[in-house]
């Protein structure tokens, strides 16, 4: 049918002149019966097979995402709600990639010069992407497309692991696994670096920020 039958995703002909619209996994038809909308609240997670998603509504047992396959070992994962895009770091291929949540497109963001990208974080306000390179002891930044790549923190790092951003406050927060495991913070340009925690840590492997109370929560491996 011309123009996909007016459907935003799937057009399924029911006769020579009629059709119904349908949606991919994680989406449902709006009241207009033509356009699709994604699940509003969901959890993304990575497995050995790829990336999956589930709805946070416990009464909804369906997948919130068509399983994304073709990855080798996803270590870092983030989501840009503004453009409905998944970003991930694959330590198996040493690449950073992105894809639309409906998986109509997929591309490499950074495909070379990566030692071991362990985690990444999307600055949804400035449109930048930050990632930790555990192999090269760097924290790098680029545009969301991978353009204008630069090292934002390149000195004094010892096996950087997790990273998070607080665009509303202009903060970059990360963890390190080295001789002295620690959690540090700087401005988003890498300036005014300070150590927040450097005792009582073993392997701080994850970190998240509460944007309402402006606090962070680390994940520790023992």
N, C-alpha and C. Protein backbone atom coordinates (compact mmCIF):
# COMPACT_ATOMS: atom_id res chain seq x y z
N UNK A 1 0.84 -1.20 0.00
CA UNK A 1 0.00 0.00 0.00
C UNK A 1 0.87 1.25 0.00
N UNK A 2 0.36 2.31 -0.58
CA UNK A 2 1.08 3.57 -0.65
C UNK A 2 1.27 4.14 0.76
N UNK A 3 2.47 4.64 1.03
CA UNK A 3 2.77 5.26 2.32
C UNK A 3 2.50 4.33 3.49
N UNK A 4 2.81 3.05 3.30
CA UNK A 4 2.63 2.04 4.35
C UNK A 4 1.21 1.99 4.87
N UNK A 5 0.25 2.34 4.01
CA UNK A 5 -1.15 2.29 4.41
C UNK A 5 -1.52 3.26 5.50
N UNK A 6 -0.67 4.27 5.73
CA UNK A 6 -0.95 5.23 6.79
C UNK A 6 -0.54 4.74 8.17
N UNK A 7 0.11 3.57 8.24
CA UNK A 7 0.53 3.00 9.52
C UNK A 7 1.94 3.49 9.87
N UNK A 8 2.18 3.76 11.14
CA UNK A 8 3.51 4.22 11.54
C UNK A 8 4.51 3.08 11.63
N UNK A 9 4.03 1.85 11.82
CA UNK A 9 4.94 0.71 11.88
C UNK A 9 4.51 -0.38 10.91
N UNK A 10 3.69 -1.31 11.34
CA UNK A 10 3.31 -2.44 10.49
C UNK A 10 1.95 -2.20 9.83
N UNK A 11 1.88 -2.49 8.53
CA UNK A 11 0.62 -2.45 7.80
C UNK A 11 0.32 -3.87 7.33
N UNK A 12 -0.81 -4.42 7.78
CA UNK A 12 -1.18 -5.80 7.46
C UNK A 12 -2.46 -5.80 6.61
N UNK A 13 -2.33 -6.03 5.31
CA UNK A 13 -3.52 -6.05 4.43
C UNK A 13 -4.49 -7.15 4.84
N UNK A 14 -5.75 -6.83 4.84
CA UNK A 14 -6.80 -7.82 5.13
C UNK A 14 -7.63 -8.13 3.89
N UNK A 15 -7.47 -7.31 2.84
CA UNK A 15 -8.10 -7.56 1.54
C UNK A 15 -7.37 -6.68 0.52
N UNK A 16 -7.87 -6.62 -0.70
CA UNK A 16 -7.23 -5.80 -1.71
C UNK A 16 -7.32 -4.32 -1.38
N UNK A 17 -8.29 -3.93 -0.57
CA UNK A 17 -8.51 -2.50 -0.33
C UNK A 17 -8.52 -2.11 1.15
N UNK A 18 -8.35 -3.08 2.03
CA UNK A 18 -8.40 -2.76 3.46
C UNK A 18 -7.12 -3.23 4.14
N UNK A 19 -6.88 -2.68 5.31
CA UNK A 19 -5.69 -3.05 6.08
C UNK A 19 -5.93 -2.77 7.55
N UNK A 20 -5.09 -3.35 8.38
CA UNK A 20 -5.05 -2.98 9.79
C UNK A 20 -3.61 -2.62 10.12
N UNK A 21 -3.43 -1.75 11.09
CA UNK A 21 -2.10 -1.36 11.53
C UNK A 21 -1.74 -2.16 12.78
N UNK A 22 -0.48 -2.47 12.90
CA UNK A 22 0.00 -3.21 14.07
C UNK A 22 1.35 -2.62 14.49
N UNK A 23 1.81 -3.04 15.67
CA UNK A 23 3.03 -2.47 16.23
C UNK A 23 4.01 -3.57 16.63
N UNK A 24 5.28 -3.21 16.64
CA UNK A 24 6.31 -4.13 17.06
C UNK A 24 6.28 -4.31 18.58
N UNK A 25 7.05 -5.26 19.06
CA UNK A 25 7.12 -5.54 20.50
C UNK A 25 7.50 -4.28 21.28
N UNK A 26 6.79 -4.02 22.36
CA UNK A 26 7.07 -2.85 23.18
C UNK A 26 6.27 -1.64 22.82
N UNK A 27 5.45 -1.73 21.78
CA UNK A 27 4.62 -0.62 21.32
C UNK A 27 3.16 -1.06 21.25
N UNK A 28 2.25 -0.09 21.32
CA UNK A 28 0.83 -0.38 21.18
C UNK A 28 0.17 0.70 20.34
N UNK A 29 -0.95 0.37 19.72
CA UNK A 29 -1.66 1.32 18.86
C UNK A 29 -2.30 2.42 19.69
N UNK A 30 -2.21 3.63 19.20
CA UNK A 30 -2.92 4.74 19.80
C UNK A 30 -4.39 4.65 19.41
N UNK A 31 -5.17 5.59 19.92
CA UNK A 31 -6.61 5.59 19.66
C UNK A 31 -6.93 5.79 18.18
N UNK A 32 -5.99 6.39 17.42
CA UNK A 32 -6.24 6.61 15.99
C UNK A 32 -6.09 5.34 15.18
N UNK A 33 -5.63 4.25 15.81
CA UNK A 33 -5.48 2.93 15.20
C UNK A 33 -4.48 2.93 14.04
N UNK A 34 -3.62 3.97 14.00
CA UNK A 34 -2.64 4.05 12.92
C UNK A 34 -1.21 4.21 13.44
N UNK A 35 -1.07 4.99 14.50
CA UNK A 35 0.26 5.27 15.02
C UNK A 35 0.52 4.47 16.29
N UNK A 36 1.80 4.20 16.55
CA UNK A 36 2.20 3.37 17.69
C UNK A 36 2.90 4.22 18.75
N UNK A 37 2.73 3.84 20.00
CA UNK A 37 3.45 4.47 21.09
C UNK A 37 4.12 3.40 21.93
N UNK A 38 5.34 3.71 22.40
CA UNK A 38 6.09 2.74 23.18
C UNK A 38 5.62 2.68 24.63
N UNK A 39 5.99 1.60 25.29
CA UNK A 39 5.73 1.47 26.73
C UNK A 39 6.37 2.65 27.44
N UNK A 40 5.64 3.30 28.33
CA UNK A 40 6.13 4.53 28.95
C UNK A 40 7.24 4.32 29.95
N UNK A 41 7.13 3.33 30.83
CA UNK A 41 8.12 3.07 31.86
C UNK A 41 8.63 1.64 31.72
N UNK A 42 9.94 1.50 31.58
CA UNK A 42 10.49 0.16 31.35
C UNK A 42 11.91 0.08 31.87
N UNK A 43 12.39 -1.15 32.01
CA UNK A 43 13.74 -1.43 32.47
C UNK A 43 14.50 -2.11 31.35
N UNK A 44 15.68 -1.57 31.02
CA UNK A 44 16.56 -2.19 30.05
C UNK A 44 17.65 -2.98 30.77
N UNK A 45 18.03 -4.12 30.22
CA UNK A 45 19.12 -4.88 30.81
C UNK A 45 19.81 -5.68 29.71
N UNK A 46 21.07 -6.03 29.96
CA UNK A 46 21.84 -6.79 28.98
C UNK A 46 22.04 -8.22 29.46
N UNK A 47 22.09 -9.13 28.49
CA UNK A 47 22.37 -10.54 28.75
C UNK A 47 23.47 -10.98 27.78
N UNK A 48 23.85 -12.25 27.87
CA UNK A 48 24.85 -12.77 26.93
C UNK A 48 24.31 -12.74 25.50
N UNK A 49 22.99 -12.79 25.36
CA UNK A 49 22.39 -12.84 24.04
C UNK A 49 22.17 -11.45 23.45
N UNK A 50 22.20 -10.39 24.28
CA UNK A 50 21.95 -9.05 23.76
C UNK A 50 21.32 -8.15 24.80
N UNK A 51 20.37 -7.32 24.35
CA UNK A 51 19.71 -6.34 25.21
C UNK A 51 18.21 -6.61 25.20
N UNK A 52 17.61 -6.57 26.38
CA UNK A 52 16.18 -6.83 26.52
C UNK A 52 15.55 -5.72 27.35
N UNK A 53 14.23 -5.70 27.37
CA UNK A 53 13.51 -4.70 28.15
C UNK A 53 12.21 -5.25 28.69
N UNK A 54 11.85 -4.87 29.90
CA UNK A 54 10.59 -5.28 30.50
C UNK A 54 9.88 -4.05 31.06
N UNK A 55 8.56 -4.10 31.06
CA UNK A 55 7.76 -3.00 31.59
C UNK A 55 7.89 -2.96 33.10
N UNK A 56 7.88 -1.74 33.67
CA UNK A 56 7.92 -1.60 35.12
C UNK A 56 6.55 -1.84 35.75
N UNK A 57 5.51 -1.83 34.93
CA UNK A 57 4.17 -2.17 35.40
C UNK A 57 4.10 -3.67 35.62
N UNK A 58 3.99 -4.09 36.88
CA UNK A 58 4.05 -5.52 37.21
C UNK A 58 2.88 -6.30 36.63
N UNK A 59 1.80 -5.61 36.25
CA UNK A 59 0.66 -6.30 35.65
C UNK A 59 0.87 -6.56 34.17
N UNK A 60 1.93 -5.99 33.60
CA UNK A 60 2.24 -6.16 32.18
C UNK A 60 3.42 -7.11 32.06
N UNK A 61 3.17 -8.31 31.59
CA UNK A 61 4.22 -9.33 31.49
C UNK A 61 4.90 -9.37 30.12
N UNK A 62 4.53 -8.45 29.24
CA UNK A 62 5.09 -8.48 27.90
C UNK A 62 6.45 -7.80 27.85
N UNK A 63 7.22 -8.10 26.81
CA UNK A 63 8.50 -7.44 26.61
C UNK A 63 8.27 -5.98 26.23
N UNK A 64 9.15 -5.11 26.73
CA UNK A 64 9.08 -3.70 26.38
C UNK A 64 9.99 -3.37 25.22
N UNK A 65 10.70 -4.37 24.73
CA UNK A 65 11.66 -4.17 23.66
C UNK A 65 11.83 -5.47 22.89
N UNK A 66 11.81 -5.38 21.58
CA UNK A 66 12.19 -6.54 20.78
C UNK A 66 13.64 -6.86 21.10
N UNK A 67 13.96 -8.08 21.57
CA UNK A 67 15.33 -8.38 21.96
C UNK A 67 16.34 -7.94 20.89
N UNK A 68 17.32 -7.17 21.32
CA UNK A 68 18.35 -6.67 20.41
C UNK A 68 19.52 -7.64 20.45
N UNK A 69 19.80 -8.27 19.33
CA UNK A 69 20.83 -9.29 19.25
C UNK A 69 22.00 -8.81 18.40
N UNK A 70 22.99 -9.67 18.24
CA UNK A 70 24.15 -9.32 17.42
C UNK A 70 25.25 -8.63 18.19
N UNK A 71 25.13 -8.55 19.51
CA UNK A 71 26.18 -7.99 20.34
C UNK A 71 27.07 -9.13 20.84
N UNK A 72 28.24 -8.77 21.36
CA UNK A 72 29.17 -9.79 21.86
C UNK A 72 29.20 -9.80 23.39
N UNK A 73 29.35 -8.64 24.01
CA UNK A 73 29.38 -8.56 25.47
C UNK A 73 29.09 -7.13 25.89
N UNK A 74 27.81 -6.83 26.11
CA UNK A 74 27.40 -5.48 26.46
C UNK A 74 27.75 -5.20 27.92
N UNK A 75 28.57 -4.16 28.13
CA UNK A 75 28.97 -3.79 29.49
C UNK A 75 28.25 -2.55 29.97
N UNK A 76 28.10 -1.56 29.11
CA UNK A 76 27.43 -0.32 29.47
C UNK A 76 26.21 -0.10 28.61
N UNK A 77 25.16 0.47 29.20
CA UNK A 77 23.89 0.63 28.51
C UNK A 77 23.20 1.88 29.02
N UNK A 78 22.70 2.71 28.11
CA UNK A 78 21.93 3.89 28.49
C UNK A 78 20.87 4.14 27.43
N UNK A 79 19.93 5.01 27.78
CA UNK A 79 18.77 5.28 26.92
C UNK A 79 18.53 6.77 26.85
N UNK A 80 18.31 7.28 25.64
CA UNK A 80 17.99 8.69 25.43
C UNK A 80 16.50 8.78 25.13
N UNK A 81 15.72 9.20 26.14
CA UNK A 81 14.27 9.23 25.98
C UNK A 81 13.84 10.26 24.95
N UNK A 82 14.63 11.33 24.79
CA UNK A 82 14.25 12.39 23.87
C UNK A 82 14.16 11.94 22.42
N UNK A 83 15.03 11.01 22.03
CA UNK A 83 14.95 10.51 20.65
C UNK A 83 14.76 9.00 20.59
N UNK A 84 14.36 8.40 21.71
CA UNK A 84 13.98 6.99 21.76
C UNK A 84 15.10 6.08 21.25
N UNK A 85 16.31 6.32 21.76
CA UNK A 85 17.49 5.64 21.25
C UNK A 85 18.25 4.94 22.37
N UNK A 86 18.68 3.71 22.10
CA UNK A 86 19.53 2.94 23.02
C UNK A 86 20.99 3.14 22.63
N UNK A 87 21.85 3.29 23.64
CA UNK A 87 23.29 3.36 23.45
C UNK A 87 23.93 2.25 24.27
N UNK A 88 24.94 1.59 23.72
CA UNK A 88 25.61 0.55 24.50
C UNK A 88 27.08 0.45 24.13
N UNK A 89 27.87 -0.02 25.10
CA UNK A 89 29.29 -0.29 24.91
C UNK A 89 29.48 -1.80 24.90
N UNK A 90 30.13 -2.30 23.86
CA UNK A 90 30.33 -3.73 23.69
C UNK A 90 31.81 -4.04 23.89
N UNK A 91 32.14 -4.67 25.04
CA UNK A 91 33.55 -4.96 25.32
C UNK A 91 34.07 -6.10 24.46
N UNK A 92 33.17 -6.87 23.87
CA UNK A 92 33.61 -7.95 23.00
C UNK A 92 34.15 -7.44 21.67
N UNK A 93 33.51 -6.42 21.13
CA UNK A 93 33.95 -5.85 19.85
C UNK A 93 34.70 -4.55 20.00
N UNK A 94 34.78 -4.03 21.26
CA UNK A 94 35.41 -2.74 21.53
C UNK A 94 34.79 -1.62 20.68
N UNK A 95 33.46 -1.63 20.64
CA UNK A 95 32.73 -0.61 19.90
C UNK A 95 31.60 -0.04 20.75
N UNK A 96 31.20 1.17 20.41
CA UNK A 96 30.04 1.80 21.02
C UNK A 96 29.00 1.98 19.91
N UNK A 97 27.79 1.53 20.18
CA UNK A 97 26.74 1.52 19.15
C UNK A 97 25.46 2.15 19.68
N UNK A 98 24.54 2.37 18.77
CA UNK A 98 23.22 2.86 19.15
C UNK A 98 22.18 2.32 18.17
N UNK A 99 20.93 2.32 18.63
CA UNK A 99 19.83 1.86 17.79
C UNK A 99 18.53 2.49 18.27
N UNK A 100 17.59 2.67 17.35
CA UNK A 100 16.27 3.11 17.75
C UNK A 100 15.59 2.03 18.57
N UNK A 101 14.77 2.44 19.52
CA UNK A 101 14.10 1.43 20.34
C UNK A 101 13.22 0.51 19.50
N UNK A 102 12.66 1.03 18.40
CA UNK A 102 11.87 0.16 17.53
C UNK A 102 12.74 -0.65 16.58
N UNK A 103 14.07 -0.43 16.65
CA UNK A 103 15.07 -1.17 15.89
C UNK A 103 14.91 -1.04 14.37
N UNK A 104 14.37 0.08 13.93
CA UNK A 104 14.31 0.35 12.50
C UNK A 104 15.65 0.84 11.97
N UNK A 105 16.57 1.17 12.87
CA UNK A 105 17.90 1.55 12.44
C UNK A 105 18.89 1.21 13.56
N UNK A 106 20.15 1.07 13.16
CA UNK A 106 21.23 0.71 14.09
C UNK A 106 22.56 1.10 13.47
N UNK A 107 23.50 1.62 14.28
CA UNK A 107 24.77 2.06 13.72
C UNK A 107 25.85 2.10 14.79
N UNK A 108 27.10 2.07 14.33
CA UNK A 108 28.24 2.28 15.21
C UNK A 108 28.38 3.76 15.51
N UNK A 109 28.68 4.09 16.76
CA UNK A 109 28.97 5.46 17.14
C UNK A 109 30.48 5.65 17.20
N UNK A 110 31.17 4.73 17.87
CA UNK A 110 32.63 4.74 17.94
C UNK A 110 33.10 3.33 17.58
N UNK A 111 33.86 3.21 16.50
CA UNK A 111 34.25 1.89 16.03
C UNK A 111 35.74 1.60 16.07
N UNK A 112 36.54 2.56 16.55
CA UNK A 112 37.98 2.34 16.60
C UNK A 112 38.59 3.15 17.73
N UNK A 113 39.81 2.78 18.11
CA UNK A 113 40.53 3.53 19.12
C UNK A 113 40.00 3.37 20.52
N UNK A 114 39.28 2.29 20.77
CA UNK A 114 38.73 2.01 22.10
C UNK A 114 39.49 0.85 22.71
N UNK A 115 40.02 1.05 23.93
CA UNK A 115 40.72 -0.02 24.62
C UNK A 115 39.76 -1.04 25.20
N UNK A 116 38.90 -0.57 26.10
CA UNK A 116 37.86 -1.40 26.69
C UNK A 116 36.81 -0.48 27.31
N UNK A 117 35.79 -0.15 26.56
CA UNK A 117 34.73 0.73 27.04
C UNK A 117 33.83 -0.03 28.00
N UNK A 118 33.88 0.32 29.28
CA UNK A 118 33.14 -0.42 30.30
C UNK A 118 31.75 0.13 30.56
N UNK A 119 31.57 1.43 30.39
CA UNK A 119 30.27 2.03 30.70
C UNK A 119 30.12 3.31 29.90
N UNK A 120 28.89 3.79 29.79
CA UNK A 120 28.63 5.04 29.09
C UNK A 120 27.43 5.74 29.70
N UNK A 121 27.31 7.03 29.40
CA UNK A 121 26.22 7.84 29.94
C UNK A 121 25.86 8.91 28.93
N UNK A 122 24.57 9.12 28.74
CA UNK A 122 24.05 10.11 27.80
C UNK A 122 23.74 11.41 28.54
N UNK A 123 24.31 12.50 28.05
CA UNK A 123 23.92 13.84 28.49
C UNK A 123 22.82 14.29 27.54
N UNK A 124 21.59 14.16 27.98
CA UNK A 124 20.45 14.41 27.11
C UNK A 124 20.19 15.90 26.90
N UNK A 125 20.80 16.75 27.68
CA UNK A 125 20.61 18.19 27.52
C UNK A 125 21.58 18.75 26.48
N UNK A 126 22.87 18.47 26.63
CA UNK A 126 23.87 18.98 25.69
C UNK A 126 24.00 18.12 24.44
N UNK A 127 23.46 16.89 24.49
CA UNK A 127 23.57 16.01 23.34
C UNK A 127 24.94 15.38 23.21
N UNK A 128 25.55 15.03 24.36
CA UNK A 128 26.87 14.42 24.37
C UNK A 128 26.81 13.01 24.95
N UNK A 129 27.85 12.23 24.62
CA UNK A 129 27.96 10.86 25.11
C UNK A 129 29.31 10.72 25.81
N UNK A 130 29.29 10.23 27.06
CA UNK A 130 30.51 10.00 27.83
C UNK A 130 30.71 8.50 28.00
N UNK A 131 31.99 8.06 28.01
CA UNK A 131 32.26 6.66 28.29
C UNK A 131 33.61 6.50 28.99
N UNK A 132 33.69 5.45 29.80
CA UNK A 132 34.95 5.10 30.46
C UNK A 132 35.69 4.07 29.63
N UNK A 133 37.00 4.27 29.49
CA UNK A 133 37.84 3.30 28.79
C UNK A 133 38.76 2.67 29.83
N UNK A 134 38.38 1.47 30.27
CA UNK A 134 39.10 0.74 31.31
C UNK A 134 40.50 0.34 30.84
N UNK A 135 40.65 0.13 29.55
CA UNK A 135 41.93 -0.31 29.01
C UNK A 135 42.94 0.81 28.84
N UNK A 136 42.46 2.00 28.45
CA UNK A 136 43.36 3.12 28.20
C UNK A 136 43.38 4.14 29.34
N UNK A 137 42.63 3.87 30.43
CA UNK A 137 42.55 4.78 31.58
C UNK A 137 42.15 6.19 31.13
N UNK A 138 41.00 6.25 30.46
CA UNK A 138 40.47 7.51 29.96
C UNK A 138 38.98 7.60 30.22
N UNK A 139 38.48 8.82 30.28
CA UNK A 139 37.05 9.07 30.12
C UNK A 139 36.93 9.98 28.91
N UNK A 140 36.17 9.52 27.93
CA UNK A 140 36.04 10.28 26.69
C UNK A 140 34.62 10.81 26.52
N UNK A 141 34.50 11.79 25.62
CA UNK A 141 33.22 12.39 25.31
C UNK A 141 33.14 12.63 23.81
N UNK A 142 31.95 12.56 23.28
CA UNK A 142 31.71 12.90 21.88
C UNK A 142 30.28 13.41 21.77
N UNK A 143 29.92 13.89 20.60
CA UNK A 143 28.52 14.13 20.33
C UNK A 143 27.80 12.78 20.30
N UNK A 144 26.49 12.78 20.37
CA UNK A 144 25.75 11.53 20.37
C UNK A 144 26.01 10.72 19.12
N UNK A 145 26.40 11.37 18.05
CA UNK A 145 26.70 10.68 16.79
C UNK A 145 28.11 10.11 16.76
N UNK A 146 28.93 10.43 17.76
CA UNK A 146 30.33 10.02 17.77
C UNK A 146 31.27 11.08 17.23
N UNK A 147 30.73 12.19 16.74
CA UNK A 147 31.56 13.26 16.18
C UNK A 147 32.25 14.05 17.30
N UNK A 148 33.35 14.69 16.96
CA UNK A 148 34.09 15.58 17.85
C UNK A 148 34.53 14.88 19.14
N UNK A 149 35.07 13.70 18.98
CA UNK A 149 35.50 12.89 20.11
C UNK A 149 36.72 13.51 20.80
N UNK A 150 36.75 13.47 22.13
CA UNK A 150 37.87 14.03 22.89
C UNK A 150 37.97 13.34 24.24
N UNK A 151 39.19 13.32 24.81
CA UNK A 151 39.40 12.82 26.17
C UNK A 151 39.05 13.94 27.13
N UNK A 152 38.12 13.68 28.03
CA UNK A 152 37.70 14.72 28.97
C UNK A 152 38.42 14.57 30.31
N UNK A 153 38.77 13.33 30.69
CA UNK A 153 39.61 13.08 31.87
C UNK A 153 40.68 12.08 31.42
N UNK A 154 41.95 12.51 31.44
CA UNK A 154 43.02 11.67 30.91
C UNK A 154 44.18 11.49 31.88
N UNK A 155 44.12 12.13 33.03
CA UNK A 155 45.21 12.02 34.00
C UNK A 155 44.69 11.52 35.33
N UNK A 156 45.50 10.67 35.99
CA UNK A 156 45.18 10.23 37.34
C UNK A 156 44.12 9.16 37.45
N UNK A 157 43.71 8.57 36.35
CA UNK A 157 42.71 7.51 36.38
C UNK A 157 43.38 6.15 36.52
N UNK A 158 42.71 5.26 37.26
CA UNK A 158 43.24 3.91 37.47
C UNK A 158 42.09 2.92 37.30
N UNK A 159 41.95 2.41 36.08
CA UNK A 159 40.90 1.45 35.72
C UNK A 159 39.49 2.02 35.95
N UNK A 160 39.12 3.09 35.24
CA UNK A 160 37.77 3.64 35.37
C UNK A 160 36.73 2.62 34.94
N UNK A 161 35.62 2.59 35.66
CA UNK A 161 34.61 1.57 35.38
C UNK A 161 33.25 2.20 35.06
N UNK A 162 32.47 2.56 36.07
CA UNK A 162 31.12 3.09 35.86
C UNK A 162 31.17 4.60 35.68
N UNK A 163 30.19 5.13 34.96
CA UNK A 163 30.11 6.58 34.76
C UNK A 163 28.64 7.00 34.73
N UNK A 164 28.39 8.19 35.24
CA UNK A 164 27.05 8.77 35.22
C UNK A 164 27.19 10.28 35.07
N UNK A 165 26.15 10.91 34.54
CA UNK A 165 26.17 12.36 34.37
C UNK A 165 24.96 12.97 35.06
N UNK A 166 25.15 14.21 35.50
CA UNK A 166 24.06 15.01 36.06
C UNK A 166 24.02 16.31 35.27
N UNK A 167 23.39 16.30 34.09
CA UNK A 167 23.41 17.49 33.24
C UNK A 167 22.79 18.72 33.89
N UNK A 168 21.83 18.52 34.79
CA UNK A 168 21.18 19.67 35.43
C UNK A 168 22.13 20.42 36.35
N UNK A 169 23.10 19.71 36.91
CA UNK A 169 24.09 20.33 37.79
C UNK A 169 25.47 20.46 37.14
N UNK A 170 25.62 19.87 35.97
CA UNK A 170 26.89 19.94 35.26
C UNK A 170 27.97 19.04 35.82
N UNK A 171 27.58 17.87 36.37
CA UNK A 171 28.53 16.97 37.01
C UNK A 171 28.74 15.69 36.21
N UNK A 172 29.97 15.21 36.27
CA UNK A 172 30.36 13.90 35.76
C UNK A 172 30.85 13.09 36.95
N UNK A 173 30.32 11.88 37.14
CA UNK A 173 30.67 11.03 38.29
C UNK A 173 31.12 9.67 37.76
N UNK A 174 32.19 9.13 38.34
CA UNK A 174 32.68 7.84 37.86
C UNK A 174 33.33 7.04 38.99
N UNK A 175 33.51 5.75 38.75
CA UNK A 175 34.18 4.87 39.71
C UNK A 175 35.47 4.36 39.09
N UNK A 176 36.40 3.94 39.98
CA UNK A 176 37.67 3.35 39.54
C UNK A 176 37.94 2.09 40.34
N UNK A 177 38.57 1.12 39.68
CA UNK A 177 38.82 -0.19 40.26
C UNK A 177 40.29 -0.40 40.65
N UNK A 178 41.15 0.57 40.50
CA UNK A 178 42.58 0.37 40.59
C UNK A 178 43.11 0.05 41.97
N UNK A 179 44.35 0.47 42.23
CA UNK A 179 45.01 0.20 43.51
C UNK A 179 44.21 0.73 44.68
N UNK A 180 43.59 1.90 44.51
CA UNK A 180 42.72 2.48 45.53
C UNK A 180 41.36 2.73 44.91
N UNK A 181 40.43 1.77 45.03
CA UNK A 181 39.10 1.95 44.45
C UNK A 181 38.45 3.23 44.99
N UNK A 182 37.80 3.98 44.11
CA UNK A 182 37.24 5.27 44.53
C UNK A 182 36.12 5.71 43.60
N UNK A 183 35.40 6.72 44.08
CA UNK A 183 34.36 7.38 43.31
C UNK A 183 34.73 8.86 43.25
N UNK A 184 34.73 9.40 42.04
CA UNK A 184 35.17 10.79 41.86
C UNK A 184 34.12 11.57 41.08
N UNK A 185 34.33 12.90 41.08
CA UNK A 185 33.40 13.79 40.39
C UNK A 185 34.17 14.94 39.77
N UNK A 186 33.68 15.43 38.64
CA UNK A 186 34.22 16.63 38.02
C UNK A 186 33.08 17.36 37.34
N UNK A 187 33.40 18.52 36.78
CA UNK A 187 32.43 19.14 35.89
C UNK A 187 32.40 18.35 34.59
N UNK A 188 31.42 18.60 33.77
CA UNK A 188 31.27 17.83 32.54
C UNK A 188 32.40 18.06 31.54
N UNK A 189 33.19 19.10 31.76
CA UNK A 189 34.36 19.32 30.90
C UNK A 189 35.62 18.70 31.50
N UNK A 190 35.48 17.97 32.62
CA UNK A 190 36.61 17.32 33.27
C UNK A 190 37.36 18.18 34.26
N UNK A 191 36.94 19.41 34.44
CA UNK A 191 37.64 20.32 35.36
C UNK A 191 37.16 20.12 36.80
N UNK A 192 37.99 20.60 37.73
CA UNK A 192 37.68 20.57 39.17
C UNK A 192 37.34 19.16 39.64
N UNK A 193 38.26 18.25 39.36
CA UNK A 193 38.08 16.85 39.77
C UNK A 193 38.30 16.69 41.26
N UNK A 194 37.39 16.01 41.93
CA UNK A 194 37.53 15.74 43.36
C UNK A 194 37.16 14.29 43.63
N UNK A 195 37.74 13.71 44.69
CA UNK A 195 37.39 12.36 45.13
C UNK A 195 36.26 12.44 46.13
N UNK A 196 35.20 11.69 45.89
CA UNK A 196 34.06 11.67 46.79
C UNK A 196 34.17 10.58 47.84
N UNK A 197 34.60 9.39 47.41
CA UNK A 197 34.73 8.24 48.32
C UNK A 197 35.99 7.48 47.92
N UNK A 198 36.86 7.18 48.90
CA UNK A 198 38.05 6.37 48.61
C UNK A 198 38.36 5.37 49.71
N UNK A 199 37.35 5.02 50.49
CA UNK A 199 37.53 4.00 51.53
C UNK A 199 36.28 3.14 51.60
N UNK A 200 36.47 1.90 52.05
CA UNK A 200 35.34 0.99 52.20
C UNK A 200 34.81 0.45 50.89
N UNK A 201 35.59 0.57 49.80
CA UNK A 201 35.16 0.09 48.49
C UNK A 201 36.01 -1.09 48.06
N UNK A 202 35.41 -2.02 47.34
CA UNK A 202 36.16 -3.12 46.75
C UNK A 202 36.23 -2.95 45.25
N UNK A 203 35.13 -3.23 44.55
CA UNK A 203 35.06 -3.04 43.11
C UNK A 203 33.76 -2.29 42.79
N UNK A 204 33.77 -0.97 42.86
CA UNK A 204 32.55 -0.20 42.56
C UNK A 204 32.22 -0.30 41.07
N UNK A 205 31.29 -1.18 40.73
CA UNK A 205 31.06 -1.55 39.33
C UNK A 205 29.94 -0.78 38.67
N UNK A 206 29.13 -0.09 39.45
CA UNK A 206 28.02 0.67 38.87
C UNK A 206 27.72 1.89 39.69
N UNK A 207 27.09 2.88 39.06
CA UNK A 207 26.72 4.09 39.79
C UNK A 207 25.51 4.73 39.12
N UNK A 208 24.62 5.28 39.93
CA UNK A 208 23.44 5.97 39.39
C UNK A 208 23.18 7.22 40.22
N UNK A 209 22.51 8.18 39.62
CA UNK A 209 22.26 9.47 40.25
C UNK A 209 20.77 9.67 40.46
N UNK A 210 20.40 10.10 41.66
CA UNK A 210 19.02 10.50 41.96
C UNK A 210 18.91 11.98 41.63
N UNK A 211 18.21 12.29 40.55
CA UNK A 211 18.16 13.68 40.07
C UNK A 211 17.26 14.57 40.91
N UNK A 212 16.45 13.97 41.78
CA UNK A 212 15.56 14.78 42.62
C UNK A 212 16.26 15.26 43.88
N UNK A 213 17.02 14.37 44.52
CA UNK A 213 17.71 14.76 45.77
C UNK A 213 19.19 15.00 45.52
N UNK A 214 19.63 14.85 44.25
CA UNK A 214 21.00 15.15 43.85
C UNK A 214 22.03 14.30 44.63
N UNK A 215 21.74 13.01 44.74
CA UNK A 215 22.68 12.10 45.39
C UNK A 215 22.99 10.96 44.43
N UNK A 216 24.06 10.18 44.73
CA UNK A 216 24.42 9.06 43.88
C UNK A 216 24.40 7.78 44.69
N UNK A 217 24.20 6.65 43.95
CA UNK A 217 24.19 5.33 44.57
C UNK A 217 25.13 4.43 43.81
N UNK A 218 26.20 3.93 44.46
CA UNK A 218 27.12 3.02 43.78
C UNK A 218 26.66 1.57 43.91
N UNK A 219 27.12 0.74 42.99
CA UNK A 219 26.96 -0.71 43.08
C UNK A 219 28.33 -1.30 43.36
N UNK A 220 28.45 -2.08 44.42
CA UNK A 220 29.75 -2.60 44.85
C UNK A 220 29.78 -4.11 44.63
N UNK A 221 30.90 -4.60 44.06
CA UNK A 221 31.12 -6.04 43.95
C UNK A 221 32.13 -6.46 45.00
N UNK A 222 31.84 -7.56 45.68
CA UNK A 222 32.73 -8.06 46.73
C UNK A 222 33.37 -9.37 46.28
